[in-house]
Coordinates of C-alpha atoms in Angstrom, one line a residue:
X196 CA 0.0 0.0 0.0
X197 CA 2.6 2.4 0.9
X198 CA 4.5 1.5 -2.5
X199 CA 1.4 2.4 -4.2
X200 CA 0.3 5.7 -2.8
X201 CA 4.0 6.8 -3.4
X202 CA 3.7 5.8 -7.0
X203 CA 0.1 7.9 -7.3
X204 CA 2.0 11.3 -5.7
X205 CA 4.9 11.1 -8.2
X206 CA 3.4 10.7 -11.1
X207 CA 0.6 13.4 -10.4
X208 CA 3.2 15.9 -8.9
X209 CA 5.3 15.4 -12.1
X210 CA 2.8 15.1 -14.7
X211 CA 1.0 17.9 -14.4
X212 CA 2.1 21.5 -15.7
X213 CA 2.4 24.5 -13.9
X214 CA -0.3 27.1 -15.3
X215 CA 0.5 30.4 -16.6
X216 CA -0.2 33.5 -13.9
X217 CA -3.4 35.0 -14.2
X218 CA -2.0 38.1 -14.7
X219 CA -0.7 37.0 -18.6
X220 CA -4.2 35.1 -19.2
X221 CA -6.1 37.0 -21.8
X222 CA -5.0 39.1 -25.0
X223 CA -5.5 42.5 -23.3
X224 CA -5.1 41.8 -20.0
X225 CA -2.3 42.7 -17.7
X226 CA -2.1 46.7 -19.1
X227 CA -1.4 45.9 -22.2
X228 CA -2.1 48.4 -24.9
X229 CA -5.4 48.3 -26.5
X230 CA -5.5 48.4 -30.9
X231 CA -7.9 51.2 -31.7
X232 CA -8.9 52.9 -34.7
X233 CA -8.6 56.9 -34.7
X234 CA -9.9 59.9 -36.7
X235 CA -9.0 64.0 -36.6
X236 CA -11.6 66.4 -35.8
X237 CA -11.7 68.5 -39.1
X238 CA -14.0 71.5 -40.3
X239 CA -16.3 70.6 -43.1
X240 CA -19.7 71.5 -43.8
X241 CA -22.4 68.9 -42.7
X242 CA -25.7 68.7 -45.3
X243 CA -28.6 68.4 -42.9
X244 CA -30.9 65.7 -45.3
X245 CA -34.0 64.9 -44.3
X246 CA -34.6 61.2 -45.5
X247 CA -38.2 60.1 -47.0
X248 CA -40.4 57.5 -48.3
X249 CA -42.1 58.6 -51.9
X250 CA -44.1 57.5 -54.6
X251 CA -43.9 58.6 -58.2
X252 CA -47.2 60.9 -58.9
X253 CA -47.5 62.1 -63.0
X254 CA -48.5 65.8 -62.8
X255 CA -51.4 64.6 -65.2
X256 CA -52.5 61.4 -65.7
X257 CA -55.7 61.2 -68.3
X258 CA -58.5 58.7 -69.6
X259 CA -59.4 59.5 -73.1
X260 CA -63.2 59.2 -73.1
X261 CA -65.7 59.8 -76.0
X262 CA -67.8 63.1 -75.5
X263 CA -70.5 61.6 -77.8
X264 CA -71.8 58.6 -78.6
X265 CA -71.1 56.2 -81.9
X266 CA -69.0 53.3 -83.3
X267 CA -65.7 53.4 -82.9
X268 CA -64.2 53.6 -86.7
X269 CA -60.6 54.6 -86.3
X270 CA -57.6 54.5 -84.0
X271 CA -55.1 56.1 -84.8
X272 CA -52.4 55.8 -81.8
X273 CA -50.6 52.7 -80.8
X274 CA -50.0 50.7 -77.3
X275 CA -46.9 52.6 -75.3
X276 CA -47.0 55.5 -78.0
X277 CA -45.6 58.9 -76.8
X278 CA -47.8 61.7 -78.0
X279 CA -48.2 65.3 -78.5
X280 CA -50.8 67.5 -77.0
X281 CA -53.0 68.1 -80.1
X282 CA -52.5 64.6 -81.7
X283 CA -55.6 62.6 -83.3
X284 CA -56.0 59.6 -81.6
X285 CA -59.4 57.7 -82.6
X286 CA -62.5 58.6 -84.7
X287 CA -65.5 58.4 -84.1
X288 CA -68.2 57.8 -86.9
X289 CA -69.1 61.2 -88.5
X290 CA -71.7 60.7 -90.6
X291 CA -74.8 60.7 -87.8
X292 CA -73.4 64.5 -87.1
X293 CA -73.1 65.9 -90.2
X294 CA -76.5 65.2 -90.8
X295 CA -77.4 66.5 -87.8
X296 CA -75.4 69.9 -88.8
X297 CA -77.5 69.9 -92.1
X298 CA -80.8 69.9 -90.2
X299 CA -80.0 72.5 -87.6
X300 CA -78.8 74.8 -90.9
X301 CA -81.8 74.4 -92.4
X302 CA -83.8 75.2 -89.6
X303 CA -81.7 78.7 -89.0
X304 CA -82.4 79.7 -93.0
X305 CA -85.7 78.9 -92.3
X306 CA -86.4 81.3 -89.4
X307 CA -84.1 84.1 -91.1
X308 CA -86.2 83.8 -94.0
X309 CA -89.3 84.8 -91.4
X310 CA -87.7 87.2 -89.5
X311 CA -86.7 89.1 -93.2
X312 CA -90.4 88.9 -93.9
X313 CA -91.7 90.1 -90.7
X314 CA -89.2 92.5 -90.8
X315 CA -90.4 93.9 -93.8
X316 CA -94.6 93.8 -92.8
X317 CA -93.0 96.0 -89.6
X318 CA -91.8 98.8 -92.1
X319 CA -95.2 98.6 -93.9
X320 CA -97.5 98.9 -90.8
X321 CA -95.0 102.1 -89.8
X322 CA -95.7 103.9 -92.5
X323 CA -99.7 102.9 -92.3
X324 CA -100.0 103.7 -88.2
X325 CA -98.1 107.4 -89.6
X326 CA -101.2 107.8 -92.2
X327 CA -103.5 106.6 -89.6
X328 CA -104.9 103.6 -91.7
X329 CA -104.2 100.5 -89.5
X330 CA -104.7 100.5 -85.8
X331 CA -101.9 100.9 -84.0
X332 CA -102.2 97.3 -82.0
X333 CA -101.8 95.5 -85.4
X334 CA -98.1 97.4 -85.2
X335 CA -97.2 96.6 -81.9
X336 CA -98.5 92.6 -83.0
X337 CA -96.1 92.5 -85.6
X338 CA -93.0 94.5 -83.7
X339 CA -93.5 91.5 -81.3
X340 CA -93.2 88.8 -83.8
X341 CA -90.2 90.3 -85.1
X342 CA -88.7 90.5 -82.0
X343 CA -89.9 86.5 -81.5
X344 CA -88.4 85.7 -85.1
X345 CA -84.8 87.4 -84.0
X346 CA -85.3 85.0 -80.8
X347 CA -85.4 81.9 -82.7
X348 CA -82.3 82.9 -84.7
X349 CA -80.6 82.8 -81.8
X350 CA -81.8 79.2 -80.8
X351 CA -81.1 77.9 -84.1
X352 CA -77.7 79.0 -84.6
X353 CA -76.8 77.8 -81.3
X354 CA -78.1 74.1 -82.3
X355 CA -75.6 75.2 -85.3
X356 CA -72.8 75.6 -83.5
X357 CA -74.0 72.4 -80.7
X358 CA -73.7 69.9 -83.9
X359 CA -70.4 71.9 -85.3
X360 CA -69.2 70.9 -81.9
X361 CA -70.4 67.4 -81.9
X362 CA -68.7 67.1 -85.3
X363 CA -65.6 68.2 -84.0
X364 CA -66.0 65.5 -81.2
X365 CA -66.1 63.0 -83.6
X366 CA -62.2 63.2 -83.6
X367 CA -61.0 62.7 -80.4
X368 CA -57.2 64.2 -80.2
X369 CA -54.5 64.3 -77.0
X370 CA -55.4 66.9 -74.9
X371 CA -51.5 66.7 -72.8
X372 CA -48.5 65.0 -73.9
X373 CA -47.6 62.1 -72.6
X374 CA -47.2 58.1 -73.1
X375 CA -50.1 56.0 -74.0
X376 CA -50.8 53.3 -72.0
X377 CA -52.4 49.8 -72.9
X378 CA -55.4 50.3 -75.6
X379 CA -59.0 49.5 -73.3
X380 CA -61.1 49.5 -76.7
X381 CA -60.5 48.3 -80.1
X382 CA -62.2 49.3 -83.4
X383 CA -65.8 48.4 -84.6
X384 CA -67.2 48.8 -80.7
X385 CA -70.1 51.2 -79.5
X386 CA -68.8 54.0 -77.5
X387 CA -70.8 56.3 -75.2
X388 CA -69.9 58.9 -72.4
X389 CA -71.1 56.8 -69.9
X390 CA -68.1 54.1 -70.8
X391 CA -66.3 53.8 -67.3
X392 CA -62.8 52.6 -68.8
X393 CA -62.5 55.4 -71.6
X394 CA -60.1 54.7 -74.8
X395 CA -56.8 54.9 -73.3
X396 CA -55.0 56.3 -70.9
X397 CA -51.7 59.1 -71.0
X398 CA -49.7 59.8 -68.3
X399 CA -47.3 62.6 -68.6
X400 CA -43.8 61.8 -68.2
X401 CA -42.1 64.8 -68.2
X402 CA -41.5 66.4 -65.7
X403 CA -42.5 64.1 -63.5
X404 CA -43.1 64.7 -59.6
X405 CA -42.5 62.7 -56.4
X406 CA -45.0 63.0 -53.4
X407 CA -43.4 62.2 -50.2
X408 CA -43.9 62.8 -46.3
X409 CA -41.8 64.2 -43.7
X410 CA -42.0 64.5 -40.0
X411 CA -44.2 67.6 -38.5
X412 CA -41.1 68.3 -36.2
X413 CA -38.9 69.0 -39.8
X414 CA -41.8 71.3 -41.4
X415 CA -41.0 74.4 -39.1
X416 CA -36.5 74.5 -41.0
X417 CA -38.5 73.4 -44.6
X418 CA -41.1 76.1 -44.3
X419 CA -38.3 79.2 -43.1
X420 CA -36.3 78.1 -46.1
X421 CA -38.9 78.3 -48.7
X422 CA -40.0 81.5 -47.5
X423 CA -36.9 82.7 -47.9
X424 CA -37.1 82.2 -51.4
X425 CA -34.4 79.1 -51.2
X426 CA -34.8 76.6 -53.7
X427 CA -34.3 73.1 -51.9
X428 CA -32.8 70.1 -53.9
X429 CA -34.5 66.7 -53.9
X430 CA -33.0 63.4 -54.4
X431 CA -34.8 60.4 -55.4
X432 CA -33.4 56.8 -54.9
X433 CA -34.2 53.2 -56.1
X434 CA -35.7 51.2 -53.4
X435 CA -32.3 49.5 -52.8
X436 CA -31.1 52.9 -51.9
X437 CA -28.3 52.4 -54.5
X438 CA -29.0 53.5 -57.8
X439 CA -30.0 57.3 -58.1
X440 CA -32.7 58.2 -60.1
X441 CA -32.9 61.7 -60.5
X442 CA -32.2 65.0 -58.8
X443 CA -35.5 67.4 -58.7
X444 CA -36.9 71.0 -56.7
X445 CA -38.9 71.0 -53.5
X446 CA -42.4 72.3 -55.5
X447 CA -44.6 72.6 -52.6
X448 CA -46.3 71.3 -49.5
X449 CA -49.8 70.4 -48.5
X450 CA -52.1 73.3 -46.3
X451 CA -52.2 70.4 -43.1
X452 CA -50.9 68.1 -40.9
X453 CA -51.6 64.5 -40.8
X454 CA -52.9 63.9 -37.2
X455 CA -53.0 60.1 -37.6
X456 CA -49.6 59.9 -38.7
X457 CA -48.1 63.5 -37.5
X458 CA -46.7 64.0 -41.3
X459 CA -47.0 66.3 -43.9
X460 CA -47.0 65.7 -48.0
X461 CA -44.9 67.6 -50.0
X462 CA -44.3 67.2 -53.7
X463 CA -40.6 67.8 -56.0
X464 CA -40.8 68.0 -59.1
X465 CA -38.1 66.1 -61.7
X466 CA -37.3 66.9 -65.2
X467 CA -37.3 63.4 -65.8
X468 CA -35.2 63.5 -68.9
X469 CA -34.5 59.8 -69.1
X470 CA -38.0 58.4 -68.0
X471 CA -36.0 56.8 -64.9
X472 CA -39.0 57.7 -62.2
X473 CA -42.0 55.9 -63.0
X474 CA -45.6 56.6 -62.3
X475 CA -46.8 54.9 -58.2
X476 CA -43.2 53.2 -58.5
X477 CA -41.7 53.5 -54.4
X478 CA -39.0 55.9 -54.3
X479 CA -36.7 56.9 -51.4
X480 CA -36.3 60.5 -51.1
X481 CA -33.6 62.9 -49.9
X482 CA -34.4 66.2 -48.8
X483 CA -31.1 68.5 -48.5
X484 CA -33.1 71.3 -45.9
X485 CA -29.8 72.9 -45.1
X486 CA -26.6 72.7 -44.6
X487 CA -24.2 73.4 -41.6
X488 CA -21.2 75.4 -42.7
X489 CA -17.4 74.9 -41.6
X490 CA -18.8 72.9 -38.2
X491 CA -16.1 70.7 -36.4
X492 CA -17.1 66.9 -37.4
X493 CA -16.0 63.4 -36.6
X494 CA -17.0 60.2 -37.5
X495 CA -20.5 59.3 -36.3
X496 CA -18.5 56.1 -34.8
X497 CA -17.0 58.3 -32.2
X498 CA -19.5 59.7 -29.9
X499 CA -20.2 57.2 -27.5
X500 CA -23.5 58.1 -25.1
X501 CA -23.2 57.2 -21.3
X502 CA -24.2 58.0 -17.8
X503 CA -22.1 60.9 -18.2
X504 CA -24.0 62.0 -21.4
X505 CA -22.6 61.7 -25.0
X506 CA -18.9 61.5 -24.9
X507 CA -15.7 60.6 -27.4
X508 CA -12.6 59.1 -26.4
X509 CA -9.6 61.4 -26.9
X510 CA -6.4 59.9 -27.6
X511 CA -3.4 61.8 -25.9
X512 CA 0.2 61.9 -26.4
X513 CA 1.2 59.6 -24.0
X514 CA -0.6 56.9 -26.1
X515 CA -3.1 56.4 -22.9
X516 CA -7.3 57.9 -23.7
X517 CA -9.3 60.2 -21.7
X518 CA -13.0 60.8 -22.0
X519 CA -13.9 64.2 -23.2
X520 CA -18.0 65.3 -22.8
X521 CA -18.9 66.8 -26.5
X522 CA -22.3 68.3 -27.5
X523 CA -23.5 67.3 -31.0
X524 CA -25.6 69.0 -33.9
X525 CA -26.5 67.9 -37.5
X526 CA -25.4 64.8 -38.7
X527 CA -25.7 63.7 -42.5
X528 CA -25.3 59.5 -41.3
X529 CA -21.4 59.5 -42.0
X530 CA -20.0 62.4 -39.5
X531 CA -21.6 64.6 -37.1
X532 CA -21.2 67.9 -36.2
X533 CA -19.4 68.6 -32.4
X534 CA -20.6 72.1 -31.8
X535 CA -18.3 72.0 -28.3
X536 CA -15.9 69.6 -26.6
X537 CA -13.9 69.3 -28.8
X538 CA -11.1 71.4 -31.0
X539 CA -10.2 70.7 -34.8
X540 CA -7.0 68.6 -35.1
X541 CA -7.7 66.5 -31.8
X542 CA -7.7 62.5 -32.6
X543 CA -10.9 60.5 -31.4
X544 CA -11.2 57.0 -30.8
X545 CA -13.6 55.6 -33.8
X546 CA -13.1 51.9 -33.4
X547 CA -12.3 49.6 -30.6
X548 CA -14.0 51.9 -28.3
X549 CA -15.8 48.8 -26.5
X550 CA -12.1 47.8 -24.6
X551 CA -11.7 50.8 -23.6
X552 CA -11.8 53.3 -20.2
X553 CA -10.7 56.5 -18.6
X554 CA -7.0 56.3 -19.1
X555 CA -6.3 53.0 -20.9
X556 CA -3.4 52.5 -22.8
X557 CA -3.8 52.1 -26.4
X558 CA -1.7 51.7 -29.6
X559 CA -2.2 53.5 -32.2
X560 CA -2.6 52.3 -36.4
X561 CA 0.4 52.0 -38.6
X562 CA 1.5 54.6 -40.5
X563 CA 0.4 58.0 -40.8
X564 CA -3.3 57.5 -42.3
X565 CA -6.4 57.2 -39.9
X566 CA -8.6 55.3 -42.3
X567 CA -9.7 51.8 -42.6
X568 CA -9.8 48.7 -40.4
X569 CA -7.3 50.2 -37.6
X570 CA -7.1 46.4 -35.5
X571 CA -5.9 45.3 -38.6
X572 CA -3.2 47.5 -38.9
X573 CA -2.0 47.7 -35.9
X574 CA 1.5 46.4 -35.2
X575 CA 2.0 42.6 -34.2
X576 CA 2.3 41.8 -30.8
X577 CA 5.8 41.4 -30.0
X578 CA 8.8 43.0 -28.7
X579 CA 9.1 44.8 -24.8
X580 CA 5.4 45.1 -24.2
X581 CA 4.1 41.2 -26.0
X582 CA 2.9 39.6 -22.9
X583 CA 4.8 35.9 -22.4
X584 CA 3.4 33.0 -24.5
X585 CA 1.0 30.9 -22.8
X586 CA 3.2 27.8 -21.8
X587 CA 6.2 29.7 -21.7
X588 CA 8.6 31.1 -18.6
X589 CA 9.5 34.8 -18.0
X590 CA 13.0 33.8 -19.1
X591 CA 11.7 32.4 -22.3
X592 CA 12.7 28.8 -21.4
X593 CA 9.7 25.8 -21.7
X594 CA 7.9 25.0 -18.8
X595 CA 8.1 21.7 -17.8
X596 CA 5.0 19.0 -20.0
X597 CA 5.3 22.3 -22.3
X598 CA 7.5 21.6 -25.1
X599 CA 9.7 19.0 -26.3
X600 CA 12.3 19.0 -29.2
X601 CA 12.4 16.1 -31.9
X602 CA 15.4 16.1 -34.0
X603 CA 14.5 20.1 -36.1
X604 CA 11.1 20.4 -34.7
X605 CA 9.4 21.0 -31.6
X606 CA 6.4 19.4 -30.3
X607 CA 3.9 21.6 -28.2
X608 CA 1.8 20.4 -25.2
X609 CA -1.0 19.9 -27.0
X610 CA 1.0 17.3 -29.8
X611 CA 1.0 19.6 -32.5
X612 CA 4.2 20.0 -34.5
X613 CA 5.9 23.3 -34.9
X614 CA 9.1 24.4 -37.2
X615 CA 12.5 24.2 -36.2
X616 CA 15.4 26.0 -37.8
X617 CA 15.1 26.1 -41.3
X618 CA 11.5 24.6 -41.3
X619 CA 8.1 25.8 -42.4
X620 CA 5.8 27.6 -39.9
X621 CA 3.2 25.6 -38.3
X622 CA -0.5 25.9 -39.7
X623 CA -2.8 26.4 -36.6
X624 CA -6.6 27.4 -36.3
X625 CA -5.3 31.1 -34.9

């Protein structure tokens, strides 16, 4: 028994491996320097953009309908056409009007053949009423059937001019430009004005205009700037938000407020020179309201909102960060406006911020730039301030059950093979 329990405590007392102190555990533990990312404070002007959801809306957008009724004889447009305000589109059949126009002629050369006659028996009972040889009612009879004949002129050259208009209906023409849509009739059918679809139907395409909504809190900066006569530019986006689609003028706004949705409509209006916005497509709009000039801006990474308020981390000379409290403005999504806290030239922490406190150490990017992925370019650990290598003595030497040389290569604890002199390097999952 006492052979065996002897056995038991030498091989656990010299199997097992001393474990690195807890001071070296951890890649940024034991004050070592933190990799951050930084950016200068610089003056530039910050757009304030007021972002938007819109839908394409033609400034007109008509359904060719008949005014009278007939057969449909002629068309004279095709499917997707572009036309002219003015152009003949579809004819109606004629002939039922003209004859109509005939009638109402004869009926006016009729009644100015009476009134001519009448006319004439007026002058004769003058001239008898002066010689006292008629009665003088029998001239005031026929002044009033003069004055009924010049009457009736006037109701039949109106139902002239009703069927000269009915004949002119009888070609029905463009009355914007535009595109045609999709015929809704073909030739040979009955039309009437009571005909709910119409012929066709033209949009306008140019210009074209975007209504979209924007919060009641942004109305009060949009309304100061139009009545100052400023001329705000719209831009409108693909729903993907990547492709633009056209750059257009705030137009105008709607007289109220939304109170279900506490929003206002405004419409912009596009040249539309390409036909890129189309009518109801689902735009997203961008609303340049102002623009903040030669403000002091960082990255909108670098303000950092605590109990202490909104804050950046200000990297000092000594390579170690303090917390500075800033106050923000505008913002345009990318950088933001400091409008105190802060003065221009003064390097902020963007990146790595969530290792970080009052007065940690920290270690800056390589090179003189500021952009891009800063951990990434931040020197290998290494040199005076590497922290040991887990398995590994102060002095550099193995810890014992660490690792053990075969011939040129060296075999770690956990059986893996690493390069020797003149060997390749070691493929791990690190």
């Amino acid at each position: 028994m006492a052979i065996v329990v002897a056995a038991g405590w030498y091989i656990t007392t010299h199997s097992s491996s001393p474990q690195p102190a807890s001071g070296n555990r951890g890649r940024f533990a034991g004050g070592q320097a933190t990799p951050v990312g930084l950016a200068a404070a610089a003056k530039a002007d910050v757009p304030i953009v007021i972002r938007a959801l819109g839908t394409v809306t033609p400034l007109a957008n008509v359904t060719i309908k008949t005014q009278i009724t007939g057969q449909l004889v002629q068309v004279e447009f095709t499917e997707g056409q572009a036309v002219k305000k003015g152009d003949l589109l579809a004819v109606v059949d004629p002939r039922p009007y003209e004859v109509a126009l005939q009638n109402a002629q004869g009926t006016l050369a009729k009644d100015e053949a009476l009134l001519k006659n009448a006319q004439i028996d007026l002058q004769r009972y003058a001239t008898l009423v002066k010689q006292d040889s008629i009665a003088r009612q029998q001239y005031d009879t026929q002044a009033a059937l003069v004055r009924q004949y010049e009457a009736q002129i006037v109701t039949d050259q109106a139902g002239v001019d009703n069927a000269k208009l009915n004949l002119v209906y009888t070609r029905i023409i463009a009355p914007v430009a535009g595109r045609i849509g999709l015929r809704l009739v073909d030739p040979g059918n009955y039309v009437t004005m009571g005909d709910a679809t119409g012929i066709c139907v033209i949009t306008q395409m140019q210009p074209m205009s975007v209504i979209f909504t924007i919060p009641e809190d942004a109305l009060p900066l949009v309304r100061k700037r139009l009545r100052d006569g400023n001329k705000l530019q719209v831009t409108a986006l693909d729903r993907a938000q990547k492709n633009q689609l056209g750059i257009g003028q705030l137009s105008t706004l709607d007289n109220q407020v939304d109170t279900t949705t506490g929003t206002v409509k405004l419409r912009a209006t596009f040249d539309n020179a390409d036909e890129a916005l189309f009518p109801n497509q689902f735009v997203n709009v961008r609303l340049l309201a102002d623009t903040v000039k030669d403000a002091t801006t960082v990255p909108v990474a670098a303000i950092q909102r605590g109990p202490v308020g909104t804050f950046v981390y200000i990297a000092k000379a000594d390579d170690t960060v303090a917390i500075r409290n800033v106050e923000t403005g505008a913002t345009d999504g990318e950088k933001v406006a400091v409008t105190s806290g802060l003065q221009i030239g003064e390097q902020v922490v963007i990146d790595g911020v969530d290792r970080l406190r009052d007065g940690a150490k920290i270690r800056r990017p390589t090179g003189s730039g500021t952009a891009g992925p800063p951990v990434a370019a931040a020197p290998a650990e290494g040199g005076a301030n590497a922290a040991p290598a887990e398995g590994a003595r102060p002095d550099g030497q193995p810890r014992g059950g660490g690792e053990q040389r075969q011939g040129g290569e060296r075999q770690g604890a956990r059986g893996e093979r690493r390069g020797g002199p003149g060997q390749p390097p070691a493929q791990t999952n690190q």
